[in-house]
């Protein structure tokens, strides 16, 4: 199970096509708000295997989401997916334990296949 | 809040105390040292607002010490004044070329030294404020670049890749291009405003 958290509907549309192409068997859920995703997560019986997470989002940004996830000790593998190449953003994101890797947008099929996701 | 000190280095105790007396008028926090190594111990954990240093010291030369300060990343912006009895023009020139911000020869009047210290501290705090402002701007430019411009560009790259692999139909992309174009336009305008000091 893969979750995609990004407030941009164009990015979500593109990434869902790419993820479906690279991992046709994966079940994909899209959240356009990190807060909404967190609420679902707190009640979910089954947590996702992977979350693709954007940084720059209104209401609750990627870092705030990561803080909540880390505090609640969920065992989720997070893949950061942001347009930011700012080393401060990259270092900060990678300092959170659940973050396994940091990808810069766009999410291309080959980049995604190289991750060898365990689906 | 604890004030940053002025570090004064002179092996002549009389000179140290006379400087202490002159500077006590302005309520500066002073740290008096007789040697360079004593000063260095303090500089490890404290960035002073200024360093006042004699040239001929028991454990080294004041000019070399200042040169070292000016190449130290955390101390390079600290104004340094040399106080010396050496009137030779060559020593003055060597001091200035190695980073001294002022050069006062003995004997000096209290007014002369106080005015110079006040001036150097004023210039230095002005420079620090400027550096803070420039860094804030750079941070903002970095943010616009990373999150607004690059976001738009990466969306375009993503769409192009999907069109190339025929995973998306061109008819779907028209509205996407309009949205991305607006986003890029807004980013460029913000960047222009920032570069023209309009915000």
Short mmCIF file of N, CA and C in Angstrom, two decimals, chain A residues 2-7 11-12 15 19 31 33-35 37-38 50-57 60-67 69 76-83 93 96 98-99 101-105 107:
data_model
loop_
_atom_site.label_atom_id
_atom_site.label_comp_id
_atom_site.label_asym_id
_atom_site.label_seq_id
_atom_site.Cartn_x
_atom_site.Cartn_y
_atom_site.Cartn_z
N UNK A 2 0.58 2.15 -0.93
CA UNK A 2 1.36 3.39 -1.04
C UNK A 2 0.43 4.59 -0.86
N UNK A 3 0.89 5.56 -0.08
CA UNK A 3 0.16 6.82 0.04
C UNK A 3 0.99 7.91 -0.63
N UNK A 4 0.25 8.84 -1.22
CA UNK A 4 0.90 9.97 -1.86
C UNK A 4 0.32 11.23 -1.21
N UNK A 5 1.17 12.01 -0.55
CA UNK A 5 0.66 13.22 0.12
C UNK A 5 1.25 14.46 -0.54
N UNK A 6 0.42 15.17 -1.26
CA UNK A 6 0.85 16.39 -1.97
C UNK A 6 -0.37 17.25 -2.24
N UNK A 7 -0.23 18.54 -2.06
CA UNK A 7 -1.39 19.42 -2.23
C UNK A 7 -1.64 19.80 -3.69
N UNK A 11 0.55 17.37 -9.85
CA UNK A 11 1.62 16.46 -9.40
C UNK A 11 1.01 15.11 -9.01
N UNK A 12 -0.11 15.15 -8.30
CA UNK A 12 -0.75 13.89 -7.88
C UNK A 12 -1.20 13.06 -9.08
N UNK A 15 2.02 11.70 -10.73
CA UNK A 15 2.69 10.68 -9.92
C UNK A 15 1.87 9.39 -9.83
N UNK A 19 3.46 5.89 -10.77
CA UNK A 19 3.55 4.81 -9.76
C UNK A 19 2.82 3.57 -10.28
N UNK A 31 -3.62 11.79 -0.89
CA UNK A 31 -4.13 12.79 0.06
C UNK A 31 -3.59 14.15 -0.35
N UNK A 33 -3.89 16.71 1.58
CA UNK A 33 -3.56 17.43 2.82
C UNK A 33 -2.90 16.47 3.80
N UNK A 34 -1.79 16.93 4.39
CA UNK A 34 -1.05 16.09 5.33
C UNK A 34 -1.88 15.86 6.59
N UNK A 35 -2.65 16.87 6.98
CA UNK A 35 -3.48 16.74 8.18
C UNK A 35 -4.54 15.64 8.00
N UNK A 37 -4.36 13.13 5.95
CA UNK A 37 -3.66 11.84 5.92
C UNK A 37 -3.36 11.36 7.34
N UNK A 38 -2.95 12.30 8.20
CA UNK A 38 -2.61 11.96 9.58
C UNK A 38 -3.84 11.46 10.35
N UNK A 50 4.58 2.49 2.25
CA UNK A 50 5.38 3.66 1.86
C UNK A 50 4.49 4.90 1.78
N UNK A 51 5.08 6.03 2.15
CA UNK A 51 4.39 7.31 1.92
C UNK A 51 5.33 8.20 1.12
N UNK A 52 4.84 8.71 -0.01
CA UNK A 52 5.57 9.74 -0.75
C UNK A 52 5.08 11.08 -0.20
N UNK A 53 6.00 11.86 0.32
CA UNK A 53 5.60 13.06 1.05
C UNK A 53 6.24 14.33 0.48
N UNK A 54 5.38 15.32 0.21
CA UNK A 54 5.85 16.63 -0.23
C UNK A 54 6.24 17.46 1.00
N UNK A 55 7.00 18.54 0.80
CA UNK A 55 7.37 19.40 1.95
C UNK A 55 6.46 20.61 2.04
N UNK A 56 6.40 21.35 0.95
CA UNK A 56 5.73 22.66 0.98
C UNK A 56 4.22 22.51 0.78
N UNK A 57 3.49 22.43 1.88
CA UNK A 57 2.03 22.30 1.79
C UNK A 57 1.39 23.23 2.81
N UNK A 60 -0.54 21.98 7.08
CA UNK A 60 0.47 21.16 7.74
C UNK A 60 1.52 20.79 6.69
N UNK A 61 2.75 21.24 6.89
CA UNK A 61 3.76 20.92 5.87
C UNK A 61 4.40 19.54 6.15
N UNK A 62 5.27 19.14 5.24
CA UNK A 62 5.86 17.82 5.34
C UNK A 62 6.62 17.60 6.64
N UNK A 63 7.33 18.63 7.09
CA UNK A 63 8.11 18.49 8.32
C UNK A 63 7.20 18.31 9.54
N UNK A 64 6.10 19.06 9.57
CA UNK A 64 5.16 18.93 10.69
C UNK A 64 4.54 17.53 10.70
N UNK A 65 4.27 17.03 9.50
CA UNK A 65 3.74 15.66 9.39
C UNK A 65 4.77 14.66 9.92
N UNK A 66 6.03 14.86 9.52
CA UNK A 66 7.10 13.95 9.95
C UNK A 66 7.26 13.96 11.48
N UNK A 67 7.10 15.15 12.05
CA UNK A 67 7.22 15.30 13.50
C UNK A 67 6.14 14.44 14.20
N UNK A 69 4.49 11.86 12.91
CA UNK A 69 4.74 10.44 12.64
C UNK A 69 5.81 9.91 13.58
N UNK A 76 6.61 3.34 9.34
CA UNK A 76 6.33 3.60 7.92
C UNK A 76 7.61 4.08 7.25
N UNK A 77 7.78 3.65 6.00
CA UNK A 77 8.93 4.15 5.24
C UNK A 77 8.48 5.36 4.43
N UNK A 78 9.12 6.47 4.70
CA UNK A 78 8.74 7.71 4.02
C UNK A 78 9.75 8.03 2.92
N UNK A 79 9.21 8.37 1.75
CA UNK A 79 10.07 8.82 0.66
C UNK A 79 9.72 10.29 0.41
N UNK A 80 10.66 11.16 0.68
CA UNK A 80 10.39 12.58 0.46
C UNK A 80 10.37 12.83 -1.04
N UNK A 81 9.39 13.64 -1.46
CA UNK A 81 9.29 13.96 -2.88
C UNK A 81 8.99 15.45 -2.97
N UNK A 82 10.05 16.22 -3.21
CA UNK A 82 9.90 17.67 -3.18
C UNK A 82 10.65 18.30 -4.34
N UNK A 83 10.28 19.53 -4.68
CA UNK A 83 11.02 20.24 -5.73
C UNK A 83 12.25 20.92 -5.13
N UNK A 93 14.96 16.84 6.41
CA UNK A 93 14.07 15.70 6.12
C UNK A 93 14.75 14.38 6.49
N UNK A 96 14.84 12.82 10.09
CA UNK A 96 13.71 12.08 10.68
C UNK A 96 13.88 10.58 10.38
N UNK A 98 11.88 7.96 10.06
CA UNK A 98 11.10 7.22 9.03
C UNK A 98 11.49 7.56 7.59
N UNK A 99 12.24 8.66 7.39
CA UNK A 99 12.58 9.05 6.02
C UNK A 99 13.72 8.19 5.49
N UNK A 101 14.56 8.02 2.02
CA UNK A 101 15.27 8.65 0.92
C UNK A 101 14.62 9.98 0.54
N UNK A 102 15.37 10.78 -0.17
CA UNK A 102 14.86 12.10 -0.56
C UNK A 102 14.95 12.20 -2.08
N UNK A 103 13.80 12.32 -2.74
CA UNK A 103 13.79 12.46 -4.20
C UNK A 103 13.36 13.87 -4.57
N UNK A 104 13.97 14.38 -5.65
CA UNK A 104 13.49 15.67 -6.14
C UNK A 104 12.53 15.42 -7.31
N UNK A 105 11.53 16.29 -7.36
CA UNK A 105 10.54 16.19 -8.45
C UNK A 105 11.21 16.55 -9.77
N UNK A 107 8.88 12.99 -10.37
CA UNK A 107 9.04 11.56 -10.10
C UNK A 107 8.98 10.83 -11.44
#
